[in-house]
Tab-separated table of N, CA and C and ligand atoms in Angstrom:
chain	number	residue	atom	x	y	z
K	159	UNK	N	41.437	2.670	-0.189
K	159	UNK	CA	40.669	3.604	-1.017
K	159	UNK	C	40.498	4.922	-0.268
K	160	UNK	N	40.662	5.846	-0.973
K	160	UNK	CA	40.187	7.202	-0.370
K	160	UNK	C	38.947	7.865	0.219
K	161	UNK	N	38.867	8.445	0.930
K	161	UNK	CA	37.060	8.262	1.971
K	161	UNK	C	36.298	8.809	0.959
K	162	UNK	N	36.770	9.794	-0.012
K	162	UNK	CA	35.766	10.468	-0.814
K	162	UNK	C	35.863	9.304	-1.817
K	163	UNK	N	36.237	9.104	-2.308
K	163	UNK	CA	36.167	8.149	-3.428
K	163	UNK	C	35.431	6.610	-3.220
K	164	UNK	N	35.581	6.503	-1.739
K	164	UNK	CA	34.746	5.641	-1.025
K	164	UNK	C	33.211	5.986	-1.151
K	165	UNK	N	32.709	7.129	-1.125
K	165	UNK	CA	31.545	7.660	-0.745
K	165	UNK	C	31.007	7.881	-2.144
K	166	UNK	N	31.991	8.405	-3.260
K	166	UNK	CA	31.479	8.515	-4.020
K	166	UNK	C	31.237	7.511	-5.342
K	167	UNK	N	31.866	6.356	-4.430
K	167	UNK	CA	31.522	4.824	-5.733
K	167	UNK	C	30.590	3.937	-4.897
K	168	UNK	N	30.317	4.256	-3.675
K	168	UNK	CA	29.224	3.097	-3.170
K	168	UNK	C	28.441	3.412	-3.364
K	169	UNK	N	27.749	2.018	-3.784
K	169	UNK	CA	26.329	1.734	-4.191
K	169	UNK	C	25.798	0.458	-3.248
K	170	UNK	N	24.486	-0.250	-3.413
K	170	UNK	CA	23.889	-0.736	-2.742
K	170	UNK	C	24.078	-2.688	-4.022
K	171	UNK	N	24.961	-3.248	-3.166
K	171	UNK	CA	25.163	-4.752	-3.642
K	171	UNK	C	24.270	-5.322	-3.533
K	172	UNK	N	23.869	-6.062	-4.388
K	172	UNK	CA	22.875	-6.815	-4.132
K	172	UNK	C	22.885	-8.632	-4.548
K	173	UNK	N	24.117	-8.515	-5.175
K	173	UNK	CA	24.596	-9.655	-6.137
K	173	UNK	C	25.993	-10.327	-5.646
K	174	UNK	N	26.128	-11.543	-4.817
K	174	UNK	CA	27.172	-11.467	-4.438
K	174	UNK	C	28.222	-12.661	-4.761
K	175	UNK	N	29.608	-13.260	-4.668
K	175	UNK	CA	30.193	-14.086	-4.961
K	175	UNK	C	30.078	-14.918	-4.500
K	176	UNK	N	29.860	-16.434	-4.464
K	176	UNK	CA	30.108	-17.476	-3.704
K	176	UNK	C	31.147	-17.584	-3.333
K	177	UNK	N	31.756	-16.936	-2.311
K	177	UNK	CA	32.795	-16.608	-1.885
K	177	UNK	C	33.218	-15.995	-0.811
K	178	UNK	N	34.176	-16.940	0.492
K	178	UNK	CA	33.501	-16.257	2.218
K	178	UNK	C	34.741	-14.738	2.171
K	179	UNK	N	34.041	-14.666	3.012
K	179	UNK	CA	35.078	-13.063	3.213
K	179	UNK	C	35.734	-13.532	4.151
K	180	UNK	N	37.113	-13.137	4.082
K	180	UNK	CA	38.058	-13.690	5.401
K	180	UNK	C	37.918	-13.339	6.672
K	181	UNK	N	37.972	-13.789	8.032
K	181	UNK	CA	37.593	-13.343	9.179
K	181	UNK	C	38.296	-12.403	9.278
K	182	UNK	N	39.541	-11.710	9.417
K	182	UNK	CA	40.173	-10.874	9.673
K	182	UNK	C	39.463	-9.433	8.463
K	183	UNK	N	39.095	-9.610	7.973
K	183	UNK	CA	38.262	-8.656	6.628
K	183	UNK	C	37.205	-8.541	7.960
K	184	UNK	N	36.205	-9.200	8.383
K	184	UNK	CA	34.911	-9.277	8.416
K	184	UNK	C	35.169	-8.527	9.919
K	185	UNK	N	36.044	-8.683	10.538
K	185	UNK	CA	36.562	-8.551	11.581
K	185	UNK	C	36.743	-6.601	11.528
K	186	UNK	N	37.418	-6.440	10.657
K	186	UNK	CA	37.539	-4.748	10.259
K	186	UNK	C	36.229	-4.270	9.927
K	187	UNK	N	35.931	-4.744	9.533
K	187	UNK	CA	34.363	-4.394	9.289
K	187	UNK	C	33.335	-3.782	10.051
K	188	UNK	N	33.419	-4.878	11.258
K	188	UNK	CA	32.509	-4.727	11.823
K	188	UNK	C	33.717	-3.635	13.365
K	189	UNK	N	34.453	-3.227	13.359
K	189	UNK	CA	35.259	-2.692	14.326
K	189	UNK	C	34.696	-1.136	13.580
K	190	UNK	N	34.902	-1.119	12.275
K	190	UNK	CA	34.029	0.372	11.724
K	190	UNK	C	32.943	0.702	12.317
K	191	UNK	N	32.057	-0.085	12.544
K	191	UNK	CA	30.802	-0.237	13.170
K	191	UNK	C	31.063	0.234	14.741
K	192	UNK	N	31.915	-0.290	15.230
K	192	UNK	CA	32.476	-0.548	16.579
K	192	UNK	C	33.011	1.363	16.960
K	193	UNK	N	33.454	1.438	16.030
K	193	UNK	CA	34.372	2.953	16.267
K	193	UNK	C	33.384	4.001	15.794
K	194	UNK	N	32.025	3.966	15.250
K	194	UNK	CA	31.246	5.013	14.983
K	194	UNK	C	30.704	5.658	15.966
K	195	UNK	N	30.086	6.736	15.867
K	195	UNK	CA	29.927	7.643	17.025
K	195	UNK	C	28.416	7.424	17.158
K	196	UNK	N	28.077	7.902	18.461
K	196	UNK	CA	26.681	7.556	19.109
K	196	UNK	C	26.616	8.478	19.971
K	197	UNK	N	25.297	8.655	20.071
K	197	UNK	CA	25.088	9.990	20.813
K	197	UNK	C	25.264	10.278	22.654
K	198	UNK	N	26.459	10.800	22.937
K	198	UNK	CA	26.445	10.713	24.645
K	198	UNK	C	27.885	9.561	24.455
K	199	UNK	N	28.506	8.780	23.749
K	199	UNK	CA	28.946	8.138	23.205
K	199	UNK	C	28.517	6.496	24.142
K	200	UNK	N	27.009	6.629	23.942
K	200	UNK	CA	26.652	5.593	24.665
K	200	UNK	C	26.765	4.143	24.125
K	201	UNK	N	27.210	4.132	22.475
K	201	UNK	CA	27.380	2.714	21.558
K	201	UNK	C	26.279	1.656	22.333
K	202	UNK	N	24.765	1.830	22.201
K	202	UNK	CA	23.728	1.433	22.720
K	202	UNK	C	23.476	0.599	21.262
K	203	UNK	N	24.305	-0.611	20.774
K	203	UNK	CA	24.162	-0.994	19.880
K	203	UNK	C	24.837	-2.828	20.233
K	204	UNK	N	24.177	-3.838	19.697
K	204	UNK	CA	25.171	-4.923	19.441
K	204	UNK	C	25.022	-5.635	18.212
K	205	UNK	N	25.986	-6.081	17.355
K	205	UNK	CA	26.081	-6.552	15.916
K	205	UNK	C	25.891	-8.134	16.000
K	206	UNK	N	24.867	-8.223	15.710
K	206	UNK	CA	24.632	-10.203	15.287
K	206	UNK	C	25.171	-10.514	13.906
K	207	UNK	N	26.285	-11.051	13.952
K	207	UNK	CA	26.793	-11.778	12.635
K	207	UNK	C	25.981	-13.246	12.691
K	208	UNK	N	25.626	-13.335	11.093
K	208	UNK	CA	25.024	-14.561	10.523
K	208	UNK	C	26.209	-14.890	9.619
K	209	UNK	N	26.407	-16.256	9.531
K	209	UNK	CA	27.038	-17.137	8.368
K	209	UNK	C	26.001	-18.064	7.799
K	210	UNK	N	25.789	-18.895	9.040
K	210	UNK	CA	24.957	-19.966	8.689
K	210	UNK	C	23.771	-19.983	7.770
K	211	UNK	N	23.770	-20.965	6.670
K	211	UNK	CA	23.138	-20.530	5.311
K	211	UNK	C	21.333	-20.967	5.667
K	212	UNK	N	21.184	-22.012	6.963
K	212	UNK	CA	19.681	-22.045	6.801
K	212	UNK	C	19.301	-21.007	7.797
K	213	UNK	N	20.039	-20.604	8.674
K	213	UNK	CA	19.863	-19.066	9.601
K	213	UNK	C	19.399	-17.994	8.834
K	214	UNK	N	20.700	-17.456	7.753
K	214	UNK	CA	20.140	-16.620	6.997
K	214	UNK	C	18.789	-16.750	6.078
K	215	UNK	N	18.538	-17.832	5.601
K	215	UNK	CA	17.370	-17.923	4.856
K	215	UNK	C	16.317	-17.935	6.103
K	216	UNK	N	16.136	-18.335	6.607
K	216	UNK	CA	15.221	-18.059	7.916
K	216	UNK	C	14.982	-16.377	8.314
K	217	UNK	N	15.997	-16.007	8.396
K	217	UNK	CA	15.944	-14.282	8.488
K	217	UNK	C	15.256	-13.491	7.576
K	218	UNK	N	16.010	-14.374	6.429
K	218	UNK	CA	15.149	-13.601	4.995
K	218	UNK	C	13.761	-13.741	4.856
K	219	UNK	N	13.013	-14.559	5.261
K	219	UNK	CA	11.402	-14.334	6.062
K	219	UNK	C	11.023	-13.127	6.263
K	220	UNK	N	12.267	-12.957	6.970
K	220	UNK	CA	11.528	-12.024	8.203
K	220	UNK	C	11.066	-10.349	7.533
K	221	UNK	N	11.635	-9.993	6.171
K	221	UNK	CA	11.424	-9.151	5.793
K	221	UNK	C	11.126	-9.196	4.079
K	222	UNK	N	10.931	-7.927	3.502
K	222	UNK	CA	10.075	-8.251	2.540
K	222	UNK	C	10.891	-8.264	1.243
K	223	UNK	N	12.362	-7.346	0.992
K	223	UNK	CA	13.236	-7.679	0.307
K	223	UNK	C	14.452	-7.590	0.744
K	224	UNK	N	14.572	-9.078	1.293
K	224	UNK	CA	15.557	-10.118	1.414
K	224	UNK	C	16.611	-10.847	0.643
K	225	UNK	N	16.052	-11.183	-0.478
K	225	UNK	CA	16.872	-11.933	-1.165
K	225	UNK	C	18.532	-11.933	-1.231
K	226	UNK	N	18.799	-10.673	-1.080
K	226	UNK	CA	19.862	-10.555	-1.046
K	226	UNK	C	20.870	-11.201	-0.196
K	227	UNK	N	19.885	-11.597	0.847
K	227	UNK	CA	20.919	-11.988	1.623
K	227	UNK	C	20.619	-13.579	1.891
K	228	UNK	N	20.192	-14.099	1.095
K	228	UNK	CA	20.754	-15.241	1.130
K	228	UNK	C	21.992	-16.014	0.028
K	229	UNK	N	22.680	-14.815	-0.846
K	229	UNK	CA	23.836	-15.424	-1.355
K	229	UNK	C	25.054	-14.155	-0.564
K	230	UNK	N	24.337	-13.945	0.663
K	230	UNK	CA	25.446	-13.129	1.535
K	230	UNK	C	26.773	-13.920	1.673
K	231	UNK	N	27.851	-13.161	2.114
K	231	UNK	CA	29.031	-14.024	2.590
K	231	UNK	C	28.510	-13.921	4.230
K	232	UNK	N	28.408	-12.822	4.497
K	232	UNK	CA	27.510	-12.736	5.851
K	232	UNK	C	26.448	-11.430	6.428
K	233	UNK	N	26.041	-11.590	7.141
K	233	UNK	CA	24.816	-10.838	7.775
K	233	UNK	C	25.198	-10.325	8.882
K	234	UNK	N	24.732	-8.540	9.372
K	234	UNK	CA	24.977	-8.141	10.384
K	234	UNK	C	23.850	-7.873	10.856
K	235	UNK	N	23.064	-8.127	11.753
K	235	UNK	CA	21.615	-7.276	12.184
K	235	UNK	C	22.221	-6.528	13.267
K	236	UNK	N	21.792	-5.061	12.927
K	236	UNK	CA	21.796	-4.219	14.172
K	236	UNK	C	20.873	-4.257	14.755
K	237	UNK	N	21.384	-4.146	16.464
K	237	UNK	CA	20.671	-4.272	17.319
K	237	UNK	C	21.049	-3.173	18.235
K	238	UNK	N	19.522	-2.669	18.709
K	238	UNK	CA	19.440	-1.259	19.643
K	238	UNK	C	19.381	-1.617	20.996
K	239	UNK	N	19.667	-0.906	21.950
K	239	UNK	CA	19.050	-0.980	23.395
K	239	UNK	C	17.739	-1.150	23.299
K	240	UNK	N	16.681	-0.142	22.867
K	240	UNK	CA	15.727	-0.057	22.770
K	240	UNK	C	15.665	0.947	21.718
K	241	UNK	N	13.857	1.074	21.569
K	241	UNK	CA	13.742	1.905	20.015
K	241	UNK	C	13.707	3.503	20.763
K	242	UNK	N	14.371	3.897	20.249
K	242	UNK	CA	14.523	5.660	20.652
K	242	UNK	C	14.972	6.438	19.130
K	243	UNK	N	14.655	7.243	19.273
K	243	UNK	CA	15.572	8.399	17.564
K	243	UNK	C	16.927	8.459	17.916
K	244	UNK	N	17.624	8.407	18.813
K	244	UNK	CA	18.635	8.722	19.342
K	244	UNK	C	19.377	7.250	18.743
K	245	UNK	N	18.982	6.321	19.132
K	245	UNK	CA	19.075	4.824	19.120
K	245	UNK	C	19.340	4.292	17.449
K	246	UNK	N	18.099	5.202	16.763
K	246	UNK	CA	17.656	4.640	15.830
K	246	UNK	C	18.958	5.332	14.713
K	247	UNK	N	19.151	6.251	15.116
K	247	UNK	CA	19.935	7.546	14.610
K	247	UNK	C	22.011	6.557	14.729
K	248	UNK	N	22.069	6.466	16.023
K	248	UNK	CA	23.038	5.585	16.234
K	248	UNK	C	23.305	4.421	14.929
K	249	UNK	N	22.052	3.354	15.249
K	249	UNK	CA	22.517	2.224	14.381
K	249	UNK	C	22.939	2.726	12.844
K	250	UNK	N	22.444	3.515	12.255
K	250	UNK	CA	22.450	4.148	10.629
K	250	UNK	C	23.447	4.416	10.797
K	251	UNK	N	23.601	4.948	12.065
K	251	UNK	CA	25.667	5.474	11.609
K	251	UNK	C	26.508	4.545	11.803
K	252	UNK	N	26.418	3.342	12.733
K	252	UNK	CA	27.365	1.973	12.319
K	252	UNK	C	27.182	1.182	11.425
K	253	UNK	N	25.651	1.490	10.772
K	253	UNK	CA	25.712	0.973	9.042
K	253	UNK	C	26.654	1.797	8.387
K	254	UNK	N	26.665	2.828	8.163
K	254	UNK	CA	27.180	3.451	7.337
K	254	UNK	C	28.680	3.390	7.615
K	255	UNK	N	29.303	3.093	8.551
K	255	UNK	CA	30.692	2.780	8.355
K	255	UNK	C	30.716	2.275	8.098
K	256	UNK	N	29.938	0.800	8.725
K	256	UNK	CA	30.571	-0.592	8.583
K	256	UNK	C	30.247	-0.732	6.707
K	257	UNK	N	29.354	-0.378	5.975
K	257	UNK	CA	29.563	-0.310	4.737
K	257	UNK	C	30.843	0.722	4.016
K	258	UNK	N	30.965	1.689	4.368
K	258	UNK	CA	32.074	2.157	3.594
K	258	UNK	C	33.681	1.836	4.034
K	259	UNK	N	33.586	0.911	5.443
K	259	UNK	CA	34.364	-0.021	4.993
K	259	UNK	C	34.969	-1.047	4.668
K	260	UNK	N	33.981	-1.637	4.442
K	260	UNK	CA	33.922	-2.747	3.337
K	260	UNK	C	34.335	-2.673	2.222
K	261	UNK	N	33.314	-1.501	1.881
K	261	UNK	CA	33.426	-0.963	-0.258
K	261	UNK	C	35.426	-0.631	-0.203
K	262	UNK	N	35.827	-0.273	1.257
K	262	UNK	CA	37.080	0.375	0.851
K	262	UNK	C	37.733	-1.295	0.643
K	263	UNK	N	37.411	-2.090	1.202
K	263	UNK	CA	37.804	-3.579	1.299
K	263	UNK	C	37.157	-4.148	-0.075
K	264	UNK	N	37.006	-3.640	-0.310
K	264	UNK	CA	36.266	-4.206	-1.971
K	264	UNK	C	35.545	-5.506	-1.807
K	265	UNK	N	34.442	-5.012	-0.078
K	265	UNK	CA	33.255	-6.205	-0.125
K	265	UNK	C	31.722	-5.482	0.070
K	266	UNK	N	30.965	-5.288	-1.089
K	266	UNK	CA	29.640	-5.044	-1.194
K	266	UNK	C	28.856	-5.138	0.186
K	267	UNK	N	27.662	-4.574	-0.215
K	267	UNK	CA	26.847	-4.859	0.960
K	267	UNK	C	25.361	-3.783	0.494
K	268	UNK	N	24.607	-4.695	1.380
K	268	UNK	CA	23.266	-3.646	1.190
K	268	UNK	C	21.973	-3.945	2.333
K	269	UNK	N	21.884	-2.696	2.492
K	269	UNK	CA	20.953	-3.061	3.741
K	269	UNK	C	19.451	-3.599	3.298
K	270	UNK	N	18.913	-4.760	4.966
K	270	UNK	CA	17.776	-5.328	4.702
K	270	UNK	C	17.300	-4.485	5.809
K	271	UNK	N	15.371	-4.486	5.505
K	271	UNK	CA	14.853	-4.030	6.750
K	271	UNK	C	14.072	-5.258	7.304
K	272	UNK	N	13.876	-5.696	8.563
K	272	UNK	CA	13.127	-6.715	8.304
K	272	UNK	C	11.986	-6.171	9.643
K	273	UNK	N	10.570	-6.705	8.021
K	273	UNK	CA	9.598	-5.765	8.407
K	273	UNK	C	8.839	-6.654	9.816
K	274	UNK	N	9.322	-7.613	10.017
K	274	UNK	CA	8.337	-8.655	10.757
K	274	UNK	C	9.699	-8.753	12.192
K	275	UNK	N	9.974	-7.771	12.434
K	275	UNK	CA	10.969	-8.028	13.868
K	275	UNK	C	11.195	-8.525	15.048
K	276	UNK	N	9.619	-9.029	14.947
K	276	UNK	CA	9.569	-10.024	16.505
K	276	UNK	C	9.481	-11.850	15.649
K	277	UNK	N	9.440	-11.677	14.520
K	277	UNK	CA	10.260	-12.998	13.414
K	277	UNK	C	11.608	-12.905	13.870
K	278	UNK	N	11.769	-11.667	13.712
K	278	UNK	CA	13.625	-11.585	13.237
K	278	UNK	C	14.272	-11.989	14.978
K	279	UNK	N	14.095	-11.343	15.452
K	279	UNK	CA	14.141	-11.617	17.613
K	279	UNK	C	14.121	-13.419	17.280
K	280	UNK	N	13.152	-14.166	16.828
K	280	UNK	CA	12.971	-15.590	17.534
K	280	UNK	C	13.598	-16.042	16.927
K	281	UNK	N	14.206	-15.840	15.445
K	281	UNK	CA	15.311	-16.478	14.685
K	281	UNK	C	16.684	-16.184	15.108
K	282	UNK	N	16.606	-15.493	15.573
K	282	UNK	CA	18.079	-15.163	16.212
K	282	UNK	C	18.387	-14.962	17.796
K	283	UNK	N	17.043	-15.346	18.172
K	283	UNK	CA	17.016	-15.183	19.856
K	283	UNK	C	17.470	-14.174	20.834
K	284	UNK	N	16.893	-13.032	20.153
K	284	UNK	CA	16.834	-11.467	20.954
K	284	UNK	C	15.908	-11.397	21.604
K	285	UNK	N	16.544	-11.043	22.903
K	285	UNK	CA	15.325	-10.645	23.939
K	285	UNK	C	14.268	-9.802	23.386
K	286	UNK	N	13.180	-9.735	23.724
K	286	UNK	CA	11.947	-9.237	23.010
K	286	UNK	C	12.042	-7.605	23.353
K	287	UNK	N	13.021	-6.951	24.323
K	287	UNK	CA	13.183	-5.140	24.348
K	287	UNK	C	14.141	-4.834	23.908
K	288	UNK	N	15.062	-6.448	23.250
K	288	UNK	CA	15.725	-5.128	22.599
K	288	UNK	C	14.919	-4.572	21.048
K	289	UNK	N	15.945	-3.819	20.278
K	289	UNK	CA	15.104	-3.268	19.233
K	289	UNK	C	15.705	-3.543	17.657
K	290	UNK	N	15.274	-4.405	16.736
K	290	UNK	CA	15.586	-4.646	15.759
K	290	UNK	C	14.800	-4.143	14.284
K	291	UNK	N	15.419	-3.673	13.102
K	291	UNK	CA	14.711	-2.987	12.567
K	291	UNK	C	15.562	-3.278	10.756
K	292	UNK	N	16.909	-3.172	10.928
K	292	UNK	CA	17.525	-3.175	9.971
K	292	UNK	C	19.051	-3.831	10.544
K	293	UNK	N	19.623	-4.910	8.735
K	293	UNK	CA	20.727	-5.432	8.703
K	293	UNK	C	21.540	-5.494	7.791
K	294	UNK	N	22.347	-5.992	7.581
K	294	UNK	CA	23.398	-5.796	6.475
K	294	UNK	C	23.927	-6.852	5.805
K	295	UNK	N	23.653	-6.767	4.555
K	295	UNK	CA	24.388	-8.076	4.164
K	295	UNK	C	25.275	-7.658	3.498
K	296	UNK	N	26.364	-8.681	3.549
K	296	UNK	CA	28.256	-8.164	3.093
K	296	UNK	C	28.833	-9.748	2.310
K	297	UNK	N	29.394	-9.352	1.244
K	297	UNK	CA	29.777	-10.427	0.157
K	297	UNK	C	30.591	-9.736	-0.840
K	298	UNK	N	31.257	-10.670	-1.588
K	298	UNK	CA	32.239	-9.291	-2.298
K	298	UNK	C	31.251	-9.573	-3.629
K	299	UNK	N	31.039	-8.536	-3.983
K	299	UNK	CA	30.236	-8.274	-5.403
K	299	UNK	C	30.714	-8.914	-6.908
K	300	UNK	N	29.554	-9.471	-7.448
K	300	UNK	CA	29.748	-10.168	-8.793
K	300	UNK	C	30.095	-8.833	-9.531
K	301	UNK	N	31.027	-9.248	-10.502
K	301	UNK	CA	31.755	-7.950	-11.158
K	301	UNK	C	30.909	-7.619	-12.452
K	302	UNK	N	30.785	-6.708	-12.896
K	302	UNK	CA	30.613	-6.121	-13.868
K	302	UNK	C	28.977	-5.968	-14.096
K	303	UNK	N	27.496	-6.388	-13.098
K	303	UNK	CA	26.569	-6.451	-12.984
K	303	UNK	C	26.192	-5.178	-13.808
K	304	UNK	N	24.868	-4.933	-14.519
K	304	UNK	CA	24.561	-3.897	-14.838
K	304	UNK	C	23.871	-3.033	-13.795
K	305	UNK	N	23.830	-2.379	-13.134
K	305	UNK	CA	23.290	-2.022	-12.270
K	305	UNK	C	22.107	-0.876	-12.259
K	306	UNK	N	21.072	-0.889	-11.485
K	306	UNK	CA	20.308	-0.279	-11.219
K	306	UNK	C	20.584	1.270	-10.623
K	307	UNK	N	21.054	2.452	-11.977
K	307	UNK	CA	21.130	3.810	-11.628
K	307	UNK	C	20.679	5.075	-10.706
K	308	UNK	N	20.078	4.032	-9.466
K	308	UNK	CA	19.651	5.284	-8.696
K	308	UNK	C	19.849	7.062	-8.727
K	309	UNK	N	21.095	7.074	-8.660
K	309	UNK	CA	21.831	8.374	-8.718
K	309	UNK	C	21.501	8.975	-7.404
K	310	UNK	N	21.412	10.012	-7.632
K	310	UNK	CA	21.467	11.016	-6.570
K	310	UNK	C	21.034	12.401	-6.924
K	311	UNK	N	20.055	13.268	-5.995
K	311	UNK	CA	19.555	14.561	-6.075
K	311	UNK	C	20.832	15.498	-6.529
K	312	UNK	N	20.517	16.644	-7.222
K	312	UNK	CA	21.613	17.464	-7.410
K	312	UNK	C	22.134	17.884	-5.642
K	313	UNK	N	23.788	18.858	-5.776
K	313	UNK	CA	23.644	19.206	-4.419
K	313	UNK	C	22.811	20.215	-4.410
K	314	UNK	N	22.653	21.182	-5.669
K	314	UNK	CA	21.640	22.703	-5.079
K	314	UNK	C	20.115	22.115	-4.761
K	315	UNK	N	19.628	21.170	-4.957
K	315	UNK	CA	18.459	20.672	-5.071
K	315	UNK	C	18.345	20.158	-3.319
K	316	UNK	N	19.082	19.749	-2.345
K	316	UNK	CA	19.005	19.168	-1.228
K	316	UNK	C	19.962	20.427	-0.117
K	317	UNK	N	20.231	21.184	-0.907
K	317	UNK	CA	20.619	22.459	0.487
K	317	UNK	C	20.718	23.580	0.214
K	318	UNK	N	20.383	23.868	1.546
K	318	UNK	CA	19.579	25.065	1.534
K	318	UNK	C	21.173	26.062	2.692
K	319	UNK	N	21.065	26.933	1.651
K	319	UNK	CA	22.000	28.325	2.599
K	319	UNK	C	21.424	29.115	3.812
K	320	UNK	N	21.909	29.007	4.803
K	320	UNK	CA	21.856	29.522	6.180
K	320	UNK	C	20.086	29.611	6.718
K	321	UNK	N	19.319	29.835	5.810
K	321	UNK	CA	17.963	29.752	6.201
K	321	UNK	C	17.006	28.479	5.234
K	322	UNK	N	15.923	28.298	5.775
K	322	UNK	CA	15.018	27.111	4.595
K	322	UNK	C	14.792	28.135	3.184
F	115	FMN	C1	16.805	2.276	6.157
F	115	FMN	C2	17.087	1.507	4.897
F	115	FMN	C3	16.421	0.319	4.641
F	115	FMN	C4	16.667	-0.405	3.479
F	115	FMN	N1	16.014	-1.602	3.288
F	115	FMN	C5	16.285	-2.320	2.178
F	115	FMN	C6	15.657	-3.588	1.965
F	115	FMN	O1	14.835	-4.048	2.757
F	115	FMN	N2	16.000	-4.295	0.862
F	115	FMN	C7	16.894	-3.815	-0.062
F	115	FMN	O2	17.156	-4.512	-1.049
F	115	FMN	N3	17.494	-2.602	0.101
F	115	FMN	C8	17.221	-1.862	1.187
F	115	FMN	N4	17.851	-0.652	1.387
F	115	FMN	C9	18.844	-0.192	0.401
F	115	FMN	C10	18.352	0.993	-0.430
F	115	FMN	O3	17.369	0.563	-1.342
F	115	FMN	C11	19.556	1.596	-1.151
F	115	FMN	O4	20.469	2.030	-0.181
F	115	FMN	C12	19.137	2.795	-2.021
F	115	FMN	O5	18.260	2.381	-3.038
F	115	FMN	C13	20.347	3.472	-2.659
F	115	FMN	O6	21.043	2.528	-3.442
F	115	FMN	P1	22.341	2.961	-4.268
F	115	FMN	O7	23.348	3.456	-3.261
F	115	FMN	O8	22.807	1.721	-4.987
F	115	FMN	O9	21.931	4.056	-5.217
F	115	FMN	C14	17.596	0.082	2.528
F	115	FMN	C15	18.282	1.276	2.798
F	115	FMN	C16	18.054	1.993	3.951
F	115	FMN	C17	18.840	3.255	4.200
């Protein structure tokens, strides 16, 4: 798929197939993640893949809308060095690949936050500095869902020319 055309058909999955995504798929996936840029190019990041179906429901605890990811094909929680803006700034940008390329792989996904993170640490057994906050769940999408129209701000409405 084309990057713009990538950008401009993803949406946020929430509905997914009973159906695993192939390792070599899941594998590209998360290498998007792997190849995104970080600041200093310090990649102060590590990706916890979930499969396991009472793991993930255990996770899904941990935050407040979850659901989604328990008919995941799988789960990525990003994980920080520690909590910094720099850090925090990092992980959003290996979400954001690792979702657009997926959608180019024609496998959904939508991020969880999970609000209870020292839950999310003992279910998945992260040392207590590092920093967990948000994850991803990836499944290839039930087709034809009606979906929930978010949209998007106009562009003149969100920028502003050379000054505020
Ligand atoms: C930082 C962040 C946290 C999010 N947390 C959740 C969440 O906990 N549960 C959920 O269902 N969606 C979550 N989302 C997904 C957003 O609701 C979704 O990206 C937004 O509504 C746009 O959806 P759309 O691209 O389909 O229009 C989160 C998104 C971001 C960027």
């Amino acid at each position: 798929m084309d990057v713009l055309e990538a950008v401009r058909t993803k949406h946020a999955v929430r509905r997914f197939r009973d159906e695993p995504v192939p390792d070599d798929v899941m594998r590209k996936i998360l290498d998007a993640g792997r190849r995104s840029q970080s600041s200093k190019n310090t990649q102060p990041w590590q990706f916890v893949v979930i499969r396991d179906r009472e793991r993930l429901k255990a996770l899904a605890q941990t935050g407040n809308f979850t659901d989604h990811m328990l008919l995941a094909a799988f789960a990525v929680v990003l994980v920080g060095e520690r909590n910094t803006e720099p850090i925090n700034f990092d992980l959003g940008q290996a979400a954001a690949y690792m979702q657009l390329a997926a959608w180019g792989l024609g496998v959904g996904s939508c991020l969880f936050t999970m609000h209870r993170p020292d839950d999310a640490k003992q279910v998945l057994g992260i040392p207590p500095e590092q920093y967990v906050y948000t994850g991803l769940s990836f499944g290839y999408p039930v087709p034809n869902l009606p979906r929930n129209q978010g949209g998007r701000k106009k562009l003149d409405e969100v920028v502003r020319w050379e000054t505020w």
